[in-house]
mmCIF file of C-alpha atoms in Angstrom:
data_model
loop_
_atom_site.group_PDB
_atom_site.id
_atom_site.type_symbol
_atom_site.label_atom_id
_atom_site.label_comp_id
_atom_site.label_asym_id
_atom_site.label_seq_id
_atom_site.Cartn_x
_atom_site.Cartn_y
_atom_site.Cartn_z
ATOM 1 C CA MET A 1 48.709 -183.811 1.513
ATOM 2 C CA ILE A 2 48.325 -181.644 -1.589
ATOM 3 C CA ALA A 3 44.992 -182.751 -2.023
ATOM 4 C CA LYS A 4 43.636 -181.580 1.441
ATOM 5 C CA ARG A 5 45.594 -178.473 0.956
ATOM 6 C CA TRP A 6 43.341 -178.147 -2.085
ATOM 7 C CA VAL A 7 40.486 -178.504 -0.216
ATOM 8 C CA ARG A 8 40.997 -176.441 2.925
ATOM 9 C CA ALA A 9 41.579 -173.399 0.226
ATOM 10 C CA LEU A 10 38.611 -174.380 -1.986
ATOM 11 C CA VAL A 11 36.701 -174.372 1.300
ATOM 12 C CA GLY A 12 38.117 -170.950 2.522
ATOM 13 C CA GLY A 13 37.200 -169.732 -1.026
ATOM 14 C CA VAL A 14 33.717 -170.519 -0.533
ATOM 15 C CA ILE A 15 33.571 -169.097 2.715
ATOM 16 C CA ALA A 16 34.917 -165.802 1.727
ATOM 17 C CA VAL A 17 33.071 -165.794 -0.823
ATOM 18 C CA GLY A 18 29.848 -166.717 1.577
ATOM 19 C CA ALA A 19 30.825 -163.895 3.589
ATOM 20 C CA LEU A 20 31.179 -160.979 1.170
ATOM 21 C CA ALA A 21 28.274 -162.100 -0.429
ATOM 22 C CA GLY A 22 26.224 -162.081 2.879
ATOM 23 C CA CYS A 23 28.106 -158.257 3.677
ATOM 24 C CA GLU A 24 27.007 -156.770 0.383
ATOM 25 C CA VAL A 25 26.311 -153.311 1.385
ATOM 26 C CA PRO A 26 22.411 -152.249 0.939
ATOM 27 C CA PRO A 27 21.617 -149.259 -1.508
ATOM 28 C CA PRO A 28 20.845 -145.945 1.061
ATOM 29 C CA PRO A 29 17.438 -145.087 1.334
ATOM 30 C CA GLU A 30 16.084 -142.662 -0.967
ATOM 31 C CA ALA A 31 16.060 -139.366 0.890
ATOM 32 C CA ALA A 32 12.811 -137.734 1.544
ATOM 33 C CA PRO A 33 11.564 -134.295 0.295
ATOM 34 C CA GLY A 34 12.243 -131.287 1.810
ATOM 35 C CA PRO A 35 10.062 -128.756 2.655
ATOM 36 C CA THR A 36 8.623 -126.572 -0.381
ATOM 37 C CA ALA A 37 8.386 -122.828 -0.256
ATOM 38 C CA PRO A 38 5.089 -121.698 -0.815
ATOM 39 C CA ALA A 39 3.946 -120.439 -4.130
ATOM 40 C CA ARG A 40 4.347 -116.688 -4.797
ATOM 41 C CA PRO A 41 0.551 -115.272 -5.029
ATOM 42 C CA SER A 42 0.221 -114.290 -8.877
ATOM 43 C CA ARG A 43 0.265 -110.491 -9.066
ATOM 44 C CA PRO A 44 -3.468 -109.981 -10.522
ATOM 45 C CA GLU A 45 -3.823 -108.380 -13.945
ATOM 46 C CA PRO A 46 -4.603 -104.626 -14.249
ATOM 47 C CA PRO A 47 -7.757 -103.943 -15.889
ATOM 48 C CA ALA A 48 -7.498 -103.294 -19.279
ATOM 49 C CA TRP A 49 -9.028 -99.884 -20.219
ATOM 50 C CA PRO A 50 -11.723 -99.865 -22.553
ATOM 51 C CA GLU A 51 -10.573 -98.571 -25.918
ATOM 52 C CA ARG A 52 -11.845 -95.097 -26.940
ATOM 53 C CA PRO A 53 -14.213 -95.085 -29.601
ATOM 54 C CA THR A 54 -13.318 -93.575 -33.096
ATOM 55 C CA GLN A 55 -14.497 -90.519 -33.821
ATOM 56 C CA PRO A 56 -16.429 -89.987 -36.921
ATOM 57 C CA ALA A 57 -14.616 -88.019 -39.467
ATOM 58 C CA GLN A 58 -16.406 -84.202 -39.120
ATOM 59 C CA PRO A 59 -18.444 -83.837 -42.649
ATOM 60 C CA ALA A 60 -17.442 -81.183 -44.700
ATOM 61 C CA GLN A 61 -19.642 -78.344 -44.065
ATOM 62 C CA PRO A 62 -22.178 -78.361 -47.059
ATOM 63 C CA CYS A 63 -22.425 -75.418 -48.895
ATOM 64 C CA PRO A 64 -25.596 -72.803 -48.429
ATOM 65 C CA GLU A 65 -28.671 -71.891 -50.543
ATOM 66 C CA GLY A 66 -26.693 -69.934 -53.565
ATOM 67 C CA GLY A 67 -23.497 -71.295 -53.947
ATOM 68 C CA VAL A 68 -21.564 -68.917 -51.379
ATOM 69 C CA ARG A 69 -20.778 -68.763 -47.534
ATOM 70 C CA LEU A 70 -19.564 -66.448 -45.669
ATOM 71 C CA ARG A 71 -16.181 -66.276 -42.837
ATOM 72 C CA GLU A 72 -14.553 -63.540 -40.651
ATOM 73 C CA ALA A 73 -11.374 -62.683 -42.517
ATOM 74 C CA GLY A 74 -9.648 -60.681 -39.792
ATOM 75 C CA GLY A 75 -9.288 -56.859 -38.673
ATOM 76 C CA ASP A 76 -7.985 -54.283 -36.518
ATOM 77 C CA ALA A 77 -8.450 -52.178 -33.693
ATOM 78 C CA ALA A 78 -6.324 -48.707 -32.654
ATOM 79 C CA MET A 79 -7.530 -45.934 -30.171
ATOM 80 C CA GLY A 80 -11.244 -47.151 -30.502
ATOM 81 C CA LEU A 81 -11.294 -47.052 -34.416
ATOM 82 C CA ARG A 82 -12.263 -50.661 -35.672
ATOM 83 C CA LEU A 83 -11.726 -52.256 -38.721
ATOM 84 C CA ALA A 84 -13.293 -55.596 -39.710
ATOM 85 C CA SER A 85 -13.321 -57.905 -42.857
ATOM 86 C CA LEU A 86 -16.119 -60.371 -44.028
ATOM 87 C CA ALA A 87 -15.003 -63.315 -47.000
ATOM 88 C CA LEU A 88 -17.367 -64.343 -49.486
ATOM 89 C CA VAL A 89 -16.034 -67.734 -51.117
ATOM 90 C CA ASN A 90 -17.323 -69.280 -53.584
ATOM 91 C CA CYS A 91 -18.836 -73.005 -52.672
ATOM 92 C CA GLY A 92 -20.560 -74.016 -55.400
ATOM 93 C CA THR A 93 -19.981 -75.473 -58.866
ATOM 94 C CA GLU A 94 -20.514 -72.399 -60.985
ATOM 95 C CA PRO A 95 -18.810 -68.768 -61.699
ATOM 96 C CA TYR A 96 -20.948 -66.188 -58.951
ATOM 97 C CA VAL A 97 -20.987 -62.464 -60.176
ATOM 98 C CA LEU A 98 -20.458 -59.395 -57.406
ATOM 99 C CA ASP A 99 -21.155 -56.153 -58.754
ATOM 100 C CA GLY A 100 -20.349 -52.842 -56.513
ATOM 101 C CA TYR A 101 -21.783 -53.160 -53.363
ATOM 102 C CA PRO A 102 -23.562 -55.969 -50.603
ATOM 103 C CA GLU A 103 -26.239 -55.407 -48.407
ATOM 104 C CA LEU A 104 -25.723 -55.483 -44.910
ATOM 105 C CA ARG A 105 -27.476 -55.565 -41.455
ATOM 106 C CA VAL A 106 -26.549 -55.765 -37.619
ATOM 107 C CA LEU A 107 -27.906 -57.805 -35.607
ATOM 108 C CA ASP A 108 -27.700 -58.654 -31.730
ATOM 109 C CA GLU A 109 -27.258 -62.010 -29.702
ATOM 110 C CA ARG A 110 -31.189 -62.314 -30.298
ATOM 111 C CA GLY A 111 -30.760 -61.530 -34.175
ATOM 112 C CA ALA A 112 -32.511 -58.627 -34.235
ATOM 113 C CA PRO A 113 -31.415 -55.576 -36.075
ATOM 114 C CA VAL A 114 -29.189 -52.954 -33.973
ATOM 115 C CA GLU A 115 -30.230 -49.624 -34.160
ATOM 116 C CA VAL A 116 -26.838 -48.132 -36.646
ATOM 117 C CA SER A 117 -26.698 -46.182 -39.233
ATOM 118 C CA VAL A 118 -25.488 -48.195 -42.204
ATOM 119 C CA GLY A 119 -23.632 -46.506 -45.414
ATOM 120 C CA THR A 120 -21.055 -47.061 -47.799
ATOM 121 C CA GLY A 121 -17.467 -46.121 -47.833
ATOM 122 C CA THR A 122 -16.650 -44.285 -44.109
ATOM 123 C CA ASN A 123 -20.356 -43.146 -43.096
ATOM 124 C CA GLY A 124 -18.512 -40.580 -41.176
ATOM 125 C CA VAL A 125 -16.931 -42.892 -39.217
ATOM 126 C CA THR A 126 -13.262 -41.420 -40.206
ATOM 127 C CA THR A 127 -11.410 -40.013 -42.826
ATOM 128 C CA GLN A 128 -10.407 -41.903 -45.580
ATOM 129 C CA VAL A 129 -9.761 -46.143 -45.108
ATOM 130 C CA ALA A 130 -7.975 -48.473 -47.545
ATOM 131 C CA GLY A 131 -10.429 -50.849 -48.924
ATOM 132 C CA VAL A 132 -13.698 -49.146 -47.437
ATOM 133 C CA GLU A 133 -13.135 -46.197 -49.641
ATOM 134 C CA ALA A 134 -12.424 -48.539 -52.989
ATOM 135 C CA ALA A 135 -14.055 -47.979 -56.233
ATOM 136 C CA PRO A 136 -17.223 -50.860 -56.970
ATOM 137 C CA ARG A 137 -16.722 -52.689 -59.536
ATOM 138 C CA LYS A 138 -17.932 -55.572 -61.102
ATOM 139 C CA MET A 139 -16.310 -59.327 -60.702
ATOM 140 C CA THR A 140 -16.927 -62.945 -61.714
ATOM 141 C CA LEU A 141 -15.649 -65.627 -58.664
ATOM 142 C CA ARG A 142 -14.676 -69.021 -59.793
ATOM 143 C CA PRO A 143 -15.595 -71.664 -58.057
ATOM 144 C CA GLY A 144 -13.159 -71.896 -54.783
ATOM 145 C CA ALA A 145 -11.751 -68.042 -54.853
ATOM 146 C CA GLU A 146 -13.177 -65.199 -52.502
ATOM 147 C CA ALA A 147 -14.106 -61.428 -52.146
ATOM 148 C CA THR A 148 -14.060 -59.519 -49.151
ATOM 149 C CA PHE A 149 -15.502 -56.391 -47.747
ATOM 150 C CA SER A 150 -14.140 -53.857 -45.117
ATOM 151 C CA MET A 151 -16.461 -52.453 -42.037
ATOM 152 C CA VAL A 152 -14.875 -49.381 -40.146
ATOM 153 C CA TRP A 153 -16.915 -48.112 -36.795
ATOM 154 C CA ARG A 154 -15.988 -46.476 -33.270
ATOM 155 C CA ASN A 155 -16.042 -48.075 -30.084
ATOM 156 C CA THR A 156 -16.773 -45.010 -28.368
ATOM 157 C CA VAL A 157 -19.196 -43.359 -25.641
ATOM 158 C CA THR A 158 -20.123 -40.332 -26.467
ATOM 159 C CA ASP A 159 -23.414 -39.987 -24.418
ATOM 160 C CA VAL A 160 -23.215 -41.606 -20.689
ATOM 161 C CA THR A 161 -27.221 -41.991 -21.013
ATOM 162 C CA VAL A 162 -27.508 -44.039 -23.866
ATOM 163 C CA PRO A 163 -26.804 -47.267 -23.627
ATOM 164 C CA ALA A 164 -24.072 -49.157 -25.413
ATOM 165 C CA VAL A 165 -24.260 -51.204 -28.747
ATOM 166 C CA GLU A 166 -22.985 -54.695 -29.552
ATOM 167 C CA GLY A 167 -23.815 -56.467 -32.712
ATOM 168 C CA ARG A 168 -23.047 -60.114 -32.411
ATOM 169 C CA GLU A 169 -24.220 -61.208 -35.862
ATOM 170 C CA LEU A 170 -24.435 -59.778 -39.281
ATOM 171 C CA GLU A 171 -27.165 -60.383 -42.124
ATOM 172 C CA VAL A 172 -25.466 -60.344 -45.561
ATOM 173 C CA VAL A 173 -27.177 -60.082 -49.259
ATOM 174 C CA PRO A 174 -24.138 -60.453 -51.527
ATOM 175 C CA ARG A 175 -25.881 -59.029 -54.480
ATOM 176 C CA PRO A 176 -29.703 -58.372 -55.363
ATOM 177 C CA GLY A 177 -32.022 -61.335 -55.154
ATOM 178 C CA ALA A 178 -29.502 -63.742 -53.656
ATOM 179 C CA PRO A 179 -30.016 -65.609 -50.635
ATOM 180 C CA ARG A 180 -29.256 -63.721 -46.801
ATOM 181 C CA LEU A 181 -26.930 -64.979 -45.695
ATOM 182 C CA ARG A 182 -26.075 -64.731 -41.927
ATOM 183 C CA LEU A 183 -22.752 -65.127 -40.015
ATOM 184 C CA PRO A 184 -22.069 -65.204 -36.040
ATOM 185 C CA LEU A 185 -19.324 -63.023 -34.835
ATOM 186 C CA THR A 186 -16.631 -64.245 -32.572
ATOM 187 C CA GLN A 187 -15.845 -60.480 -32.187
ATOM 188 C CA PRO A 188 -18.659 -58.560 -31.806
ATOM 189 C CA VAL A 189 -19.354 -55.133 -33.536
ATOM 190 C CA ASP A 190 -18.793 -52.590 -30.429
ATOM 191 C CA LEU A 191 -20.130 -49.832 -31.271
ATOM 192 C CA GLY A 192 -20.370 -47.811 -28.254
ATOM 193 C CA ASN A 193 -23.128 -45.207 -28.524
ATOM 194 C CA THR A 194 -21.591 -43.866 -31.761
ATOM 195 C CA GLY A 195 -24.458 -45.530 -33.810
ATOM 196 C CA ARG A 196 -22.881 -45.540 -37.300
ATOM 197 C CA LEU A 197 -20.672 -47.981 -39.409
ATOM 198 C CA GLY A 198 -19.323 -47.706 -42.587
ATOM 199 C CA TYR A 199 -18.595 -50.497 -45.580
ATOM 200 C CA GLY A 200 -16.834 -50.786 -48.866
ATOM 201 C CA PRO A 201 -17.730 -52.660 -51.854
ATOM 202 C CA TRP A 202 -16.494 -56.272 -53.221
ATOM 203 C CA ILE A 203 -13.175 -56.870 -53.376
ATOM 204 C CA GLU A 204 -11.630 -60.013 -55.355
ATOM 205 C CA ARG A 205 -9.106 -62.254 -53.855
ATOM 206 C CA ASP A 206 -7.897 -65.817 -54.811
ATOM 207 C CA ALA A 207 -8.525 -68.264 -51.439
ATOM 208 C CA ARG A 208 -5.982 -70.684 -53.107
#
């Protein structure tokens, strides 16, 4: 009796195990890939600006023949009376000797001499003007130093039948025998039709 129950239990266990084995749940199928978002088009890179070429360094202005150069040194104008100064710079390597007055000519825009009476001192343009009526003296400019002289004139039209005159360039001989120097002007010598200009002697001053 006991043996039969044991056999039934054994058979039932085998059937149950078989049933469980037969009922094993299969793994779920792999999920189908979902729709993918369209790729965003990449923004085009802006064109690169071409590099600006490096400007070459401006070469130093060469020192003219004779070892000196001219430059404008300022001026003043009041009630038609004009006062302007020029500077002579010793750009050479040797001392430069000046004595008294330079030689001066006024030129027009074509480089032709202007018809004007040029004389030392105020030359009848006005009464005494500092610098213009200074006493001339001898001086030695060391390299880098400079000297100035001043000019005075009037911008006056005294006769409407005579054309007004305007100087656009100056020609200067700093001392007897020296090379002539020409300087284009940023401010003209506007003489009207007075036809007269005065100028003073060299006055030394240190440019440094």
